[in-house]
Short mmCIF file of C-alpha atoms and ligand atoms in Angstrom, two decimals:
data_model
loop_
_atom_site.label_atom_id
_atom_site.label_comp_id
_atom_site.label_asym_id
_atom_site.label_seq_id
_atom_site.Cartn_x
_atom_site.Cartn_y
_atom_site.Cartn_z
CA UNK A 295 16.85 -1.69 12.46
CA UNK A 296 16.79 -3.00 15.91
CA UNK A 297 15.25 -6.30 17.28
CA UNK A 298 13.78 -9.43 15.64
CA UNK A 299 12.00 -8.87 12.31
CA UNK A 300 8.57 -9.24 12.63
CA UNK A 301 8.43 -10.49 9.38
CA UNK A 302 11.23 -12.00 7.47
CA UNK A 303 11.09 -13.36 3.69
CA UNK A 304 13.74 -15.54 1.78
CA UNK A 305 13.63 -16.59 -1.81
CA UNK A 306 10.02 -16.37 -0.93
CA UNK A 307 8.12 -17.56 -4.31
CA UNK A 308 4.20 -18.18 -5.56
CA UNK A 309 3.41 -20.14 -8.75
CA UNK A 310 -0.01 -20.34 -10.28
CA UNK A 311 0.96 -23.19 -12.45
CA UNK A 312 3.18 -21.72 -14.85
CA UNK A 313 3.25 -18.46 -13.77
CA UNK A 314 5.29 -16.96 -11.44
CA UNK A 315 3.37 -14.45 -9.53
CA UNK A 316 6.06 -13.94 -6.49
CA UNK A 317 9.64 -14.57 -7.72
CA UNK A 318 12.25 -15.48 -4.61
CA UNK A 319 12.02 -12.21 -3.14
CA UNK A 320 13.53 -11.16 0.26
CA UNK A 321 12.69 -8.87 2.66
CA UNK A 322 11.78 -7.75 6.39
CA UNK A 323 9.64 -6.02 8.16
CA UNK A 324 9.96 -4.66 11.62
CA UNK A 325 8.11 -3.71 15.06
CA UNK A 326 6.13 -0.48 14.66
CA UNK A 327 6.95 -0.08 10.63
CA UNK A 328 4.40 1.34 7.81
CA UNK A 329 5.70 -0.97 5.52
CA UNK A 330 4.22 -0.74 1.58
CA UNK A 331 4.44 -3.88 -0.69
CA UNK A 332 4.42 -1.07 -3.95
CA UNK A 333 3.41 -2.07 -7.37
CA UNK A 334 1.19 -2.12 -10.70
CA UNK A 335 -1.72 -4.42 -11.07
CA UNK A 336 -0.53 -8.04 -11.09
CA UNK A 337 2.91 -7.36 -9.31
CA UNK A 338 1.89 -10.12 -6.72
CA UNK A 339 0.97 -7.53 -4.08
CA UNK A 340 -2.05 -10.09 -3.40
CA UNK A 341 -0.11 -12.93 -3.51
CA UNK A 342 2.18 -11.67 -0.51
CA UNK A 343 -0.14 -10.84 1.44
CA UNK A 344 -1.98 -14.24 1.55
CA UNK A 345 1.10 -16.23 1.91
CA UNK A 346 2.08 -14.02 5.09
CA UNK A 347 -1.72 -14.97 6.75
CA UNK A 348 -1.32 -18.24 5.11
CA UNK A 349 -4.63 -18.36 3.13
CA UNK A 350 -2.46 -19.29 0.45
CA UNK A 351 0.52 -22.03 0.79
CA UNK A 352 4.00 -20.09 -0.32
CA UNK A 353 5.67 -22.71 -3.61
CA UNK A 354 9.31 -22.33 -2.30
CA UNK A 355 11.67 -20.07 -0.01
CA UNK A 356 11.34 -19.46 3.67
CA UNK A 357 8.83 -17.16 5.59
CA UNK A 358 8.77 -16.37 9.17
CA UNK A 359 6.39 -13.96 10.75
CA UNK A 360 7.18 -13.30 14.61
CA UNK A 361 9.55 -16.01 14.12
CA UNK A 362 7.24 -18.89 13.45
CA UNK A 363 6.08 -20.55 9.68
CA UNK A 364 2.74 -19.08 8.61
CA UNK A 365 2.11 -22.52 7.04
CA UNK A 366 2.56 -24.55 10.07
CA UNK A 367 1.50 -21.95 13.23
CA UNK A 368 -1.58 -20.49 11.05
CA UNK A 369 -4.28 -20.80 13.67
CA UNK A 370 -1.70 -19.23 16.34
CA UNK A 371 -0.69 -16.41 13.82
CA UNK A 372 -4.58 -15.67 12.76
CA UNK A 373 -4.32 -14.75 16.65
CA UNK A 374 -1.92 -11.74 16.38
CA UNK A 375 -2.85 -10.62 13.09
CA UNK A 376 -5.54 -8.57 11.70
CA UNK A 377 -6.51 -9.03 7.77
CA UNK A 378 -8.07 -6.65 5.35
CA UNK A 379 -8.47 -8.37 2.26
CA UNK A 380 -8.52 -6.37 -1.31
CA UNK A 381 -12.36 -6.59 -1.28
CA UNK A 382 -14.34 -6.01 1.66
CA UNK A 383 -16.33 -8.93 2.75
CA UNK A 384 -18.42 -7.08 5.34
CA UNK A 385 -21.75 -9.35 6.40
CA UNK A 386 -24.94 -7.20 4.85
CA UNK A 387 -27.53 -8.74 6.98
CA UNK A 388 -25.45 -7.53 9.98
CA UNK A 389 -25.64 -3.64 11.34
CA UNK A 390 -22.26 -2.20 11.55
CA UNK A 391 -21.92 -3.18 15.42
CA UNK A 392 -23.27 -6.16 14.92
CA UNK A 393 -20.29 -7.03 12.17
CA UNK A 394 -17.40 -6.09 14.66
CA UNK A 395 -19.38 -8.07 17.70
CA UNK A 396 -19.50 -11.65 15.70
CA UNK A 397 -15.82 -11.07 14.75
CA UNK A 398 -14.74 -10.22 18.25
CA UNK A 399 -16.76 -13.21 19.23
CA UNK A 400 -14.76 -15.50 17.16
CA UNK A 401 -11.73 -14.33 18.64
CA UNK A 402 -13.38 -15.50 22.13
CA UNK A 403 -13.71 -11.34 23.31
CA UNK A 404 -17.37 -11.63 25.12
CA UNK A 405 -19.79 -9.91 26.77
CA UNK A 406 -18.70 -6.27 28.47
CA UNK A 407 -15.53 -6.47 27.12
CA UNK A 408 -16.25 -6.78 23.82
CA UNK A 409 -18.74 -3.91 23.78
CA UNK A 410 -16.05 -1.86 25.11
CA UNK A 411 -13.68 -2.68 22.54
CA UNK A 412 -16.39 -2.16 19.64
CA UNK A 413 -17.12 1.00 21.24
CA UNK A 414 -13.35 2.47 21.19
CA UNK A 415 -13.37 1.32 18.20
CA UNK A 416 -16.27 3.00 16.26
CA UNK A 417 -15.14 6.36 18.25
CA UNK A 418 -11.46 5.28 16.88
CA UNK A 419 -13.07 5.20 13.31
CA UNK A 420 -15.75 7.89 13.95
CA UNK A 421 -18.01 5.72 13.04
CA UNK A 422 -20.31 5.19 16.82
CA UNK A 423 -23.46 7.68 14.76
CA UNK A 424 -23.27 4.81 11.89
CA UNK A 425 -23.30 1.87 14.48
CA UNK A 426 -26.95 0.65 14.42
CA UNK A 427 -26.83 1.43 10.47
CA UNK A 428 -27.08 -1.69 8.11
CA UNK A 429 -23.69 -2.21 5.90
CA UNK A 430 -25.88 -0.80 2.47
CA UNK A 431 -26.26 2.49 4.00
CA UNK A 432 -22.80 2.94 4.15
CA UNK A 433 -20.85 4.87 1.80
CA UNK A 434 -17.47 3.04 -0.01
CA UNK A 435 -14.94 4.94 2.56
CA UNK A 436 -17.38 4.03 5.62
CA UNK A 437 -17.48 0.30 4.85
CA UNK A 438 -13.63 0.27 3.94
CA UNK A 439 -12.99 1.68 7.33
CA UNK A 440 -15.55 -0.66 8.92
CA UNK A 441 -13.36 -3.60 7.58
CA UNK A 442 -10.35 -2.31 9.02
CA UNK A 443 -12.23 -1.77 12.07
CA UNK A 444 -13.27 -5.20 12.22
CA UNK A 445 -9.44 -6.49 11.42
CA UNK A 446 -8.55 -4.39 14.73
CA UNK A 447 -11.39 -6.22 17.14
CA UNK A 448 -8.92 -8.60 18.71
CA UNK A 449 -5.71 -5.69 19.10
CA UNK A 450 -3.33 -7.53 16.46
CA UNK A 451 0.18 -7.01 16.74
CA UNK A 452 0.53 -6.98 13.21
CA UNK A 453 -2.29 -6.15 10.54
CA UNK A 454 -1.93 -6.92 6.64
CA UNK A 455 -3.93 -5.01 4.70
CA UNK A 456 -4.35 -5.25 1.00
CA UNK A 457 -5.15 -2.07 -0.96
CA UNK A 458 -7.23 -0.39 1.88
CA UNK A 459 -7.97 2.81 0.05
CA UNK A 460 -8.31 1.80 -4.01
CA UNK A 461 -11.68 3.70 -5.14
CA UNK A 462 -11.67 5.79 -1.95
CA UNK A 463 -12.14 9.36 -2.48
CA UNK A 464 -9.23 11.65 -0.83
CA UNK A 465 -11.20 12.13 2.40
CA UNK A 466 -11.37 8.66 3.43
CA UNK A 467 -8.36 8.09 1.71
CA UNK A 468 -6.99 10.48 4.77
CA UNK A 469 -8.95 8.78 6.84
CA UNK A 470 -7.56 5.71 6.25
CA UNK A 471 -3.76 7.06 6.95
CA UNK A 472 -4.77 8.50 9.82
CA UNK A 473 -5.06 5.34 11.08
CA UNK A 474 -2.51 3.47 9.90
CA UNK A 475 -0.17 5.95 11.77
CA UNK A 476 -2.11 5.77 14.83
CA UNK A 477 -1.53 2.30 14.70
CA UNK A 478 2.25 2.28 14.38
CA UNK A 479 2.01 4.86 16.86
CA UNK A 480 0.93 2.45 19.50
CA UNK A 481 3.75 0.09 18.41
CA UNK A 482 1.62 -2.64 15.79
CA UNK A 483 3.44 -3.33 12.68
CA UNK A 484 1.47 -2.07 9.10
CA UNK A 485 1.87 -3.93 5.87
CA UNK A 486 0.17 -3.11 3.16
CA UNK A 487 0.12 -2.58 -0.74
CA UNK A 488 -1.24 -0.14 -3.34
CA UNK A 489 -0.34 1.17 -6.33
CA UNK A 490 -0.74 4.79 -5.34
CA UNK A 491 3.12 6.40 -5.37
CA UNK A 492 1.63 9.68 -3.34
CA UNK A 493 0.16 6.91 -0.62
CA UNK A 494 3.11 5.36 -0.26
CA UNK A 495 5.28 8.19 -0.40
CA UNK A 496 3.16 9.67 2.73
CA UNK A 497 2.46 6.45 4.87
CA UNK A 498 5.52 4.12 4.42
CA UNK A 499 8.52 4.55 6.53
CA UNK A 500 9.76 1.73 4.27
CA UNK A 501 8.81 0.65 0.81
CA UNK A 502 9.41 -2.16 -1.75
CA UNK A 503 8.91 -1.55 -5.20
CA UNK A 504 7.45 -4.44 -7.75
CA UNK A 505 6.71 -5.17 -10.96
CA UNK A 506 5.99 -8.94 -12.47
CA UNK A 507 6.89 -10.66 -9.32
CA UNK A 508 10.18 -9.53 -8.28
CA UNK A 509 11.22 -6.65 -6.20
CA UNK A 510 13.16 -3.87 -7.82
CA UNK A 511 13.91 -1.84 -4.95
CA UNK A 512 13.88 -1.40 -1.23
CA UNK A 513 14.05 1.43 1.06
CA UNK A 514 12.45 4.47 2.90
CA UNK A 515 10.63 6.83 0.29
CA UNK A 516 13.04 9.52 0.63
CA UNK A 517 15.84 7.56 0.28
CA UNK A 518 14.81 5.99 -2.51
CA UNK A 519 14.29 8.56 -4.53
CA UNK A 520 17.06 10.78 -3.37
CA UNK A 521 19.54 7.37 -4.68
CA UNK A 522 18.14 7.02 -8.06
CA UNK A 523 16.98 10.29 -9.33
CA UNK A 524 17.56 13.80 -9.65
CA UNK A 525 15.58 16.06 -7.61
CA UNK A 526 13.48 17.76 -9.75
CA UNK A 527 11.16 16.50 -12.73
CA UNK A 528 9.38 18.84 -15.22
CA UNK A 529 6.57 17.31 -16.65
CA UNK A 530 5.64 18.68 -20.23
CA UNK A 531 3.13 17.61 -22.93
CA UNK A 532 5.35 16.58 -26.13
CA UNK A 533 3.41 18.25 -28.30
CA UNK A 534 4.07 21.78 -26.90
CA UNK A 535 8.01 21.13 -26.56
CA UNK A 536 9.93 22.69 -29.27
CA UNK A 537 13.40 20.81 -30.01
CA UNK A 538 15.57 22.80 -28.00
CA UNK A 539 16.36 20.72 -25.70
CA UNK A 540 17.50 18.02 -28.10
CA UNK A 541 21.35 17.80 -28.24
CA UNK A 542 21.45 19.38 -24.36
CA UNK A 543 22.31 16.04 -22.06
CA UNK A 544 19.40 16.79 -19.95
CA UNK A 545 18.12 13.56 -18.38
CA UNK A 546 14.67 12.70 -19.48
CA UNK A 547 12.09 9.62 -19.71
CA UNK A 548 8.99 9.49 -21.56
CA UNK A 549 5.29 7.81 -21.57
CA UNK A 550 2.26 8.39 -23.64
CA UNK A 551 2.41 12.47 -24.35
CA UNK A 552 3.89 12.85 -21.69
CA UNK A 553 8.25 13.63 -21.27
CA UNK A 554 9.81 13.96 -17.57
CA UNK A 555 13.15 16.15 -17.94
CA UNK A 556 14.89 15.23 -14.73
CA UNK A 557 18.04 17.57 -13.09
CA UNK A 558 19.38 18.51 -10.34
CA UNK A 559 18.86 21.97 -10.53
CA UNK A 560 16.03 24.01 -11.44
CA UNK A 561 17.85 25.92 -14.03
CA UNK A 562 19.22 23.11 -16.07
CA UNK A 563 15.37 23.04 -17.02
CA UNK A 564 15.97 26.27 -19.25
CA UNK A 565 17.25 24.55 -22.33
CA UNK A 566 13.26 23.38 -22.35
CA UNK A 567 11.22 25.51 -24.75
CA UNK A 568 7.63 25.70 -25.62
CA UNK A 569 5.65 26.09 -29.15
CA UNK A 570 3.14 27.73 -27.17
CA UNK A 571 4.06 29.60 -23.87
CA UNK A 572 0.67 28.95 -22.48
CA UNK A 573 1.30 25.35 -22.00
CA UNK A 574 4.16 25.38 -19.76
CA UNK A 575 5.11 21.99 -17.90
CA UNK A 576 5.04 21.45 -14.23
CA UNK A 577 7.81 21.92 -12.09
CA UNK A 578 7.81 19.21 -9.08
CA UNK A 579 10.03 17.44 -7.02
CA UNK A 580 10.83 13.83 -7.87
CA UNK A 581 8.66 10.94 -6.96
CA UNK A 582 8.53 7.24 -6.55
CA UNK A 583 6.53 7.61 -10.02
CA UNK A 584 9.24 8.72 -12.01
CA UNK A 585 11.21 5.81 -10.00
CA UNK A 586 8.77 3.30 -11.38
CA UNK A 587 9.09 5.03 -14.65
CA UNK A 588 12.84 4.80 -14.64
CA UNK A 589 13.06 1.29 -13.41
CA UNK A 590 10.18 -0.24 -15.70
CA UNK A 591 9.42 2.28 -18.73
CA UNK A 592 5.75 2.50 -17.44
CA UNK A 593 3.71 4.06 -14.79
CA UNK A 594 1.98 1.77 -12.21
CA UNK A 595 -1.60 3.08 -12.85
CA UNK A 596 -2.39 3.09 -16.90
CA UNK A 597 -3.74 6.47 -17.38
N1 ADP B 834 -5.60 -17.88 -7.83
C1 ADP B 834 -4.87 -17.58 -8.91
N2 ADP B 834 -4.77 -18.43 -9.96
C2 ADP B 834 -4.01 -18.14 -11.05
N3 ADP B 834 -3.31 -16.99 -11.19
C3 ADP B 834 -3.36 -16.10 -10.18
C4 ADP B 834 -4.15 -16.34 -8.99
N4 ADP B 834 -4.01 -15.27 -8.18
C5 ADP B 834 -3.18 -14.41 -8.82
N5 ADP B 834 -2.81 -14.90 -10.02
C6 ADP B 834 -1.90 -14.24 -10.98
O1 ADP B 834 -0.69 -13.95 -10.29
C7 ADP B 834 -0.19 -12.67 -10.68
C8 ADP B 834 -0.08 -11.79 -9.45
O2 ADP B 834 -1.38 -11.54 -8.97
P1 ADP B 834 -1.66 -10.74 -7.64
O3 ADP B 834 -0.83 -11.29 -6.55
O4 ADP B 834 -3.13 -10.73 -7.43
O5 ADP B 834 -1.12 -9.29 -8.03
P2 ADP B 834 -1.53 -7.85 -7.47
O6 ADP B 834 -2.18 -8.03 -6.17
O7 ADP B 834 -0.21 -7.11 -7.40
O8 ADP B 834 -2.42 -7.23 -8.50
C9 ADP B 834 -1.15 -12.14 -11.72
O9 ADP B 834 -0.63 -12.45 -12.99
C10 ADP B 834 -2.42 -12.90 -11.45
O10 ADP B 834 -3.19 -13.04 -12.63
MG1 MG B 835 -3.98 -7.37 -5.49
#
């Protein structure tokens, strides 16, 4: 990776008290990356994010973002980063143009200029039919993008955004990506977290994976998963496996009903038999969700 990080973490840790909720982790982040903080509920995904915008002082370890401490340079920082916090905190009594205007205003962007910018930005967004619309009339995926939107008023370098599309429906879920790769596109660093594997897996060009405040693993999605697993998974329900696969040394992990028989070629999946033939597993490729699996023993969303 070439140039200065744009983010750089060491032994970076959070206590609550007596818990731990970010334990010494490293990492970096570069100019123009998608980069996904990966996890279950209560990794510290939150916690991250917060120290990097300092709304929350880090406990130990060293943090530099574009070279400077978040805890010292905050005010300069808050001017080269956008924010989308895990809930959206969108003004109600405003219309939607109204809530971009007062945030561009804050950042000093006035008069013709800033209509110009909240205009580009509601086309950006295709949101310009909803802009004289109070916040209530949106829908969830309109008022998610709307916060985004309003993180993007004062063209941050880098913008931190924390779960942007949990509760979205697949629509604005695409929606969403869209713009994250628009905005790496035109150069601005992306961090973000969420606990979705197939988000990650299609937005990230690099990931880190975590569970209880530490990171298990670092890399680009691919790579990841080409380094630790086999290629293929097939996912069957226990109860419709008959045993004869037991004895065979057929890779395999399991959770709930569920058993993942991992190899690296399809037909090493033929020593797996069925009590009924009508309930057949699936046949995939691998994912960072049999990763997670394989690193932690559970998935990152509880079914
Ligand atoms: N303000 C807080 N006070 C006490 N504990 C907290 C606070 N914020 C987070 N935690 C705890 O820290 C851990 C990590 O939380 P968080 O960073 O929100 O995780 P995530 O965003 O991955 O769900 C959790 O155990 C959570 O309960
Ligand atoms: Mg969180």
């Amino acid at each position: 990776m070439n140039g200065n990080p744009v983010i750089r973490a060491r032994g970076l840790k959070k206590c609550f008290g007596s818990l731990t909720a970010v334990d010494e982790i490293d990492f970096e982040v570069y100019r123009g990356e998608c980069f996904g903080v990966l996890g279950p509920n209560g990794a510290g995904k939150t916690s991250i994010m917060r120290m990097l915008y300092n709304f929350s002082p880090r406990t130990s370890g060293t943090l530099e973002v574009f070279g400077l401490d978040p805890a010292r340079n905050g005010v300069r920082l808050r001017q080269v980063i956008g924010v989308v916090q895990q809930t959206n905190n969108l003004d109600l009594e405003l219309t939607v143009r109204e809530n971009l205007e007062v945030y561009g205003s804050y950042y000093g962007i006035n008069g013709r200029k800033l209509k110009e910018r909240v205009d580009e930005l509601l086309d950006f967004m295709e949101l310009t039919q909803k802009a004289d619309a109070r916040i209530k009339q949106l829908s969830g995926g309109m008022k998610r993008r709307l916060t985004i939107l309003r993180a993007l008023v004062h063209e941050p370098r880098l913008v931190i955004l924390d779960e942007p599309t949990t509760g979205l429906d697949p629509q604005a879920r695409h929606q969403i990506w869209a713009v994250l790769r628009r905005l790496t596109g035109q150069g601005v660093t992306v961090v973000f977290t969420t606990h979705y594997m197939d988000e990650a897996e299609r937005v990230c060009s690099r990931l880190v994976i975590m569970d209880r405040g530490k990171i298990l693993h670092t890399g680009a999605p691919d790579a990841l998963i080409a380094s630790h697993l086999p290629r293929f998974v097939l996912e069957v329900d226990r109860c419709s496996l008959s045993d004869t696969w037991k004895g065979t040394n057929l890779e395999f992990d399991y959770y709930g009903d569920r058993v993942f028989f991992k190899a690296d070629e399809e037909s090493a999946f033929s020593a797996v038999s069925y009590l009924d033939n009508s309930r057949k597993g699936i046949l995939r490729p691998a994912n960072l969700e049999d990763l997670f699996l394989k690193l932690t023993g559970k998935r990152l969303i509880d079914e």
